[in-house]
Amino acid sequence: MEDQTKKQITEQNDGTGEDREITLEELFAELDGILENMNDREVTLEDAFSLYEKGMRTVRRCNEKLDLVEKKMMVIAQDGTEEIFSP
């Protein structure tokens, strides 16, 4: 499960073949774009459903990233020192 989560929050970096972590800001920008497209009156119902599905996948990715940050903060808060959290 951890590998799947990590795979979902990484993407290919500009064709270099190296994975990089997607930032929350990038995910939020993607959500903004999806919402903008959904608000277009010319979008078909089929396209709206596809955009909805893509938006829900993006929201799940945001939640996964936030969960990782929350777990890291819990490690810091419990013993007062900063430990590297590895999922």
Tab-separated table of N, CA and C in Angstrom, residues 33-83:
chain	number	residue	atom	x	y	z
A	33	GLY	N	-7.787	24.226	-12.075
A	33	GLY	CA	-7.999	24.063	-13.503
A	33	GLY	C	-9.198	23.178	-13.806
A	34	ILE	N	-9.336	22.108	-13.037
A	34	ILE	CA	-10.479	21.205	-13.217
A	34	ILE	C	-11.779	21.949	-12.943
A	35	LEU	N	-11.807	22.704	-11.837
A	35	LEU	CA	-13.018	23.456	-11.497
A	35	LEU	C	-13.347	24.499	-12.555
A	36	GLU	N	-12.329	25.152	-13.065
A	36	GLU	CA	-12.545	26.148	-14.114
A	36	GLU	C	-13.167	25.495	-15.354
A	37	ASN	N	-12.638	24.330	-15.723
A	37	ASN	CA	-13.192	23.616	-16.872
A	37	ASN	C	-14.622	23.158	-16.619
A	38	MET	N	-14.912	22.713	-15.402
A	38	MET	CA	-16.265	22.252	-15.086
A	38	MET	C	-17.270	23.401	-15.105
A	39	ASN	N	-16.818	24.603	-14.796
A	39	ASN	CA	-17.712	25.764	-14.791
A	39	ASN	C	-18.012	26.295	-16.190
A	40	ASP	N	-17.306	25.800	-17.184
A	40	ASP	CA	-17.548	26.213	-18.566
A	40	ASP	C	-18.908	25.684	-19.016
A	41	ARG	N	-19.769	26.552	-19.466
A	41	ARG	CA	-21.119	26.154	-19.876
A	41	ARG	C	-21.103	25.273	-21.122
A	42	GLU	N	-20.014	25.269	-21.855
A	42	GLU	CA	-19.912	24.488	-23.085
A	42	GLU	C	-19.463	23.043	-22.836
A	43	VAL	N	-19.066	22.710	-21.608
A	43	VAL	CA	-18.585	21.365	-21.309
A	43	VAL	C	-19.752	20.379	-21.396
A	44	THR	N	-19.506	19.243	-22.052
A	44	THR	CA	-20.549	18.228	-22.181
A	44	THR	C	-20.713	17.478	-20.864
A	45	LEU	N	-21.813	16.779	-20.731
A	45	LEU	CA	-22.074	16.005	-19.524
A	45	LEU	C	-21.015	14.911	-19.359
A	46	GLU	N	-20.654	14.269	-20.458
A	46	GLU	CA	-19.621	13.231	-20.413
A	46	GLU	C	-18.282	13.804	-19.955
A	47	ASP	N	-17.929	14.967	-20.495
A	47	ASP	CA	-16.684	15.614	-20.086
A	47	ASP	C	-16.746	16.051	-18.626
A	48	ALA	N	-17.906	16.498	-18.191
A	48	ALA	CA	-18.071	16.907	-16.789
A	48	ALA	C	-17.840	15.724	-15.859
A	49	PHE	N	-18.343	14.545	-16.225
A	49	PHE	CA	-18.112	13.354	-15.406
A	49	PHE	C	-16.633	12.985	-15.378
A	50	SER	N	-15.971	13.088	-16.523
A	50	SER	CA	-14.531	12.802	-16.574
A	50	SER	C	-13.746	13.786	-15.705
A	51	LEU	N	-14.113	15.050	-15.784
A	51	LEU	CA	-13.454	16.062	-14.954
A	51	LEU	C	-13.704	15.799	-13.476
A	52	TYR	N	-14.929	15.389	-13.145
A	52	TYR	CA	-15.268	15.070	-11.753
A	52	TYR	C	-14.384	13.929	-11.250
A	53	GLU	N	-14.252	12.863	-12.056
A	53	GLU	CA	-13.419	11.729	-11.660
A	53	GLU	C	-11.969	12.159	-11.469
A	54	LYS	N	-11.456	12.965	-12.390
A	54	LYS	CA	-10.077	13.453	-12.276
A	54	LYS	C	-9.928	14.311	-11.020
A	55	GLY	N	-10.920	15.143	-10.742
A	55	GLY	CA	-10.891	15.976	-9.544
A	55	GLY	C	-10.886	15.147	-8.273
A	56	MET	N	-11.687	14.090	-8.246
A	56	MET	CA	-11.728	13.229	-7.062
A	56	MET	C	-10.405	12.503	-6.866
A	57	ARG	N	-9.767	12.064	-7.955
A	57	ARG	CA	-8.440	11.443	-7.835
A	57	ARG	C	-7.436	12.452	-7.288
A	58	THR	N	-7.521	13.683	-7.746
A	58	THR	CA	-6.601	14.725	-7.287
A	58	THR	C	-6.840	15.043	-5.816
A	59	VAL	N	-8.090	15.085	-5.394
A	59	VAL	CA	-8.415	15.325	-3.982
A	59	VAL	C	-7.844	14.202	-3.120
A	60	ARG	N	-7.945	12.962	-3.587
A	60	ARG	CA	-7.371	11.841	-2.826
A	60	ARG	C	-5.858	11.992	-2.695
A	61	ARG	N	-5.212	12.428	-3.767
A	61	ARG	CA	-3.759	12.645	-3.717
A	61	ARG	C	-3.421	13.743	-2.714
A	62	CYS	N	-4.228	14.803	-2.681
A	62	CYS	CA	-4.021	15.876	-1.692
A	62	CYS	C	-4.147	15.315	-0.283
A	63	ASN	N	-5.180	14.520	-0.053
A	63	ASN	CA	-5.389	13.932	1.273
A	63	ASN	C	-4.231	13.044	1.683
A	64	GLU	N	-3.676	12.274	0.733
A	64	GLU	CA	-2.539	11.418	1.045
A	64	GLU	C	-1.332	12.254	1.460
A	65	LYS	N	-1.088	13.333	0.732
A	65	LYS	CA	0.040	14.210	1.077
A	65	LYS	C	-0.172	14.837	2.449
A	66	LEU	N	-1.374	15.302	2.709
A	66	LEU	CA	-1.665	15.918	4.007
A	66	LEU	C	-1.539	14.909	5.137
A	67	ASP	N	-1.947	13.671	4.891
A	67	ASP	CA	-1.789	12.627	5.903
A	67	ASP	C	-0.319	12.399	6.232
A	68	LEU	N	0.534	12.387	5.215
A	68	LEU	CA	1.969	12.210	5.458
A	68	LEU	C	2.533	13.352	6.287
A	69	VAL	N	2.123	14.575	5.987
A	69	VAL	CA	2.582	15.736	6.743
A	69	VAL	C	2.096	15.641	8.187
A	70	GLU	N	0.847	15.236	8.360
A	70	GLU	CA	0.297	15.108	9.709
A	70	GLU	C	1.068	14.061	10.515
A	71	LYS	N	1.396	12.934	9.892
A	71	LYS	CA	2.164	11.895	10.587
A	71	LYS	C	3.545	12.410	10.972
A	72	LYS	N	4.157	13.172	10.095
A	72	LYS	CA	5.476	13.732	10.398
A	72	LYS	C	5.368	14.687	11.583
A	73	MET	N	4.334	15.501	11.614
A	73	MET	CA	4.152	16.435	12.726
A	73	MET	C	3.920	15.684	14.027
A	74	MET	N	3.237	14.545	13.985
A	74	MET	CA	3.012	13.752	15.191
A	74	MET	C	4.331	13.231	15.728
A	75	VAL	N	5.232	12.810	14.872
A	75	VAL	CA	6.539	12.314	15.305
A	75	VAL	C	7.305	13.434	15.991
A	76	ILE	N	7.259	14.617	15.445
A	76	ILE	CA	7.941	15.759	16.040
A	76	ILE	C	7.308	16.110	17.386
A	77	ALA	N	6.015	16.115	17.476
A	77	ALA	CA	5.325	16.539	18.681
A	77	ALA	C	5.492	15.558	19.832
A	78	GLN	N	5.627	14.268	19.570
A	78	GLN	CA	5.686	13.281	20.636
A	78	GLN	C	6.964	13.351	21.458
A	79	ASP	N	8.093	13.531	20.837
A	79	ASP	CA	9.334	13.511	21.610
A	79	ASP	C	10.092	14.835	21.581
A	80	GLY	N	9.555	15.816	20.904
A	80	GLY	CA	10.175	17.137	20.900
A	80	GLY	C	11.352	17.287	19.946
A	81	THR	N	11.755	16.221	19.300
A	81	THR	CA	12.844	16.318	18.326
A	81	THR	C	12.308	16.024	16.949
A	82	GLU	N	13.042	16.462	15.972
A	82	GLU	CA	12.623	16.221	14.591
A	82	GLU	C	13.242	14.928	14.099
A	83	GLU	N	12.380	13.980	13.788
A	83	GLU	CA	12.812	12.711	13.239
A	83	GLU	C	12.283	12.630	11.819
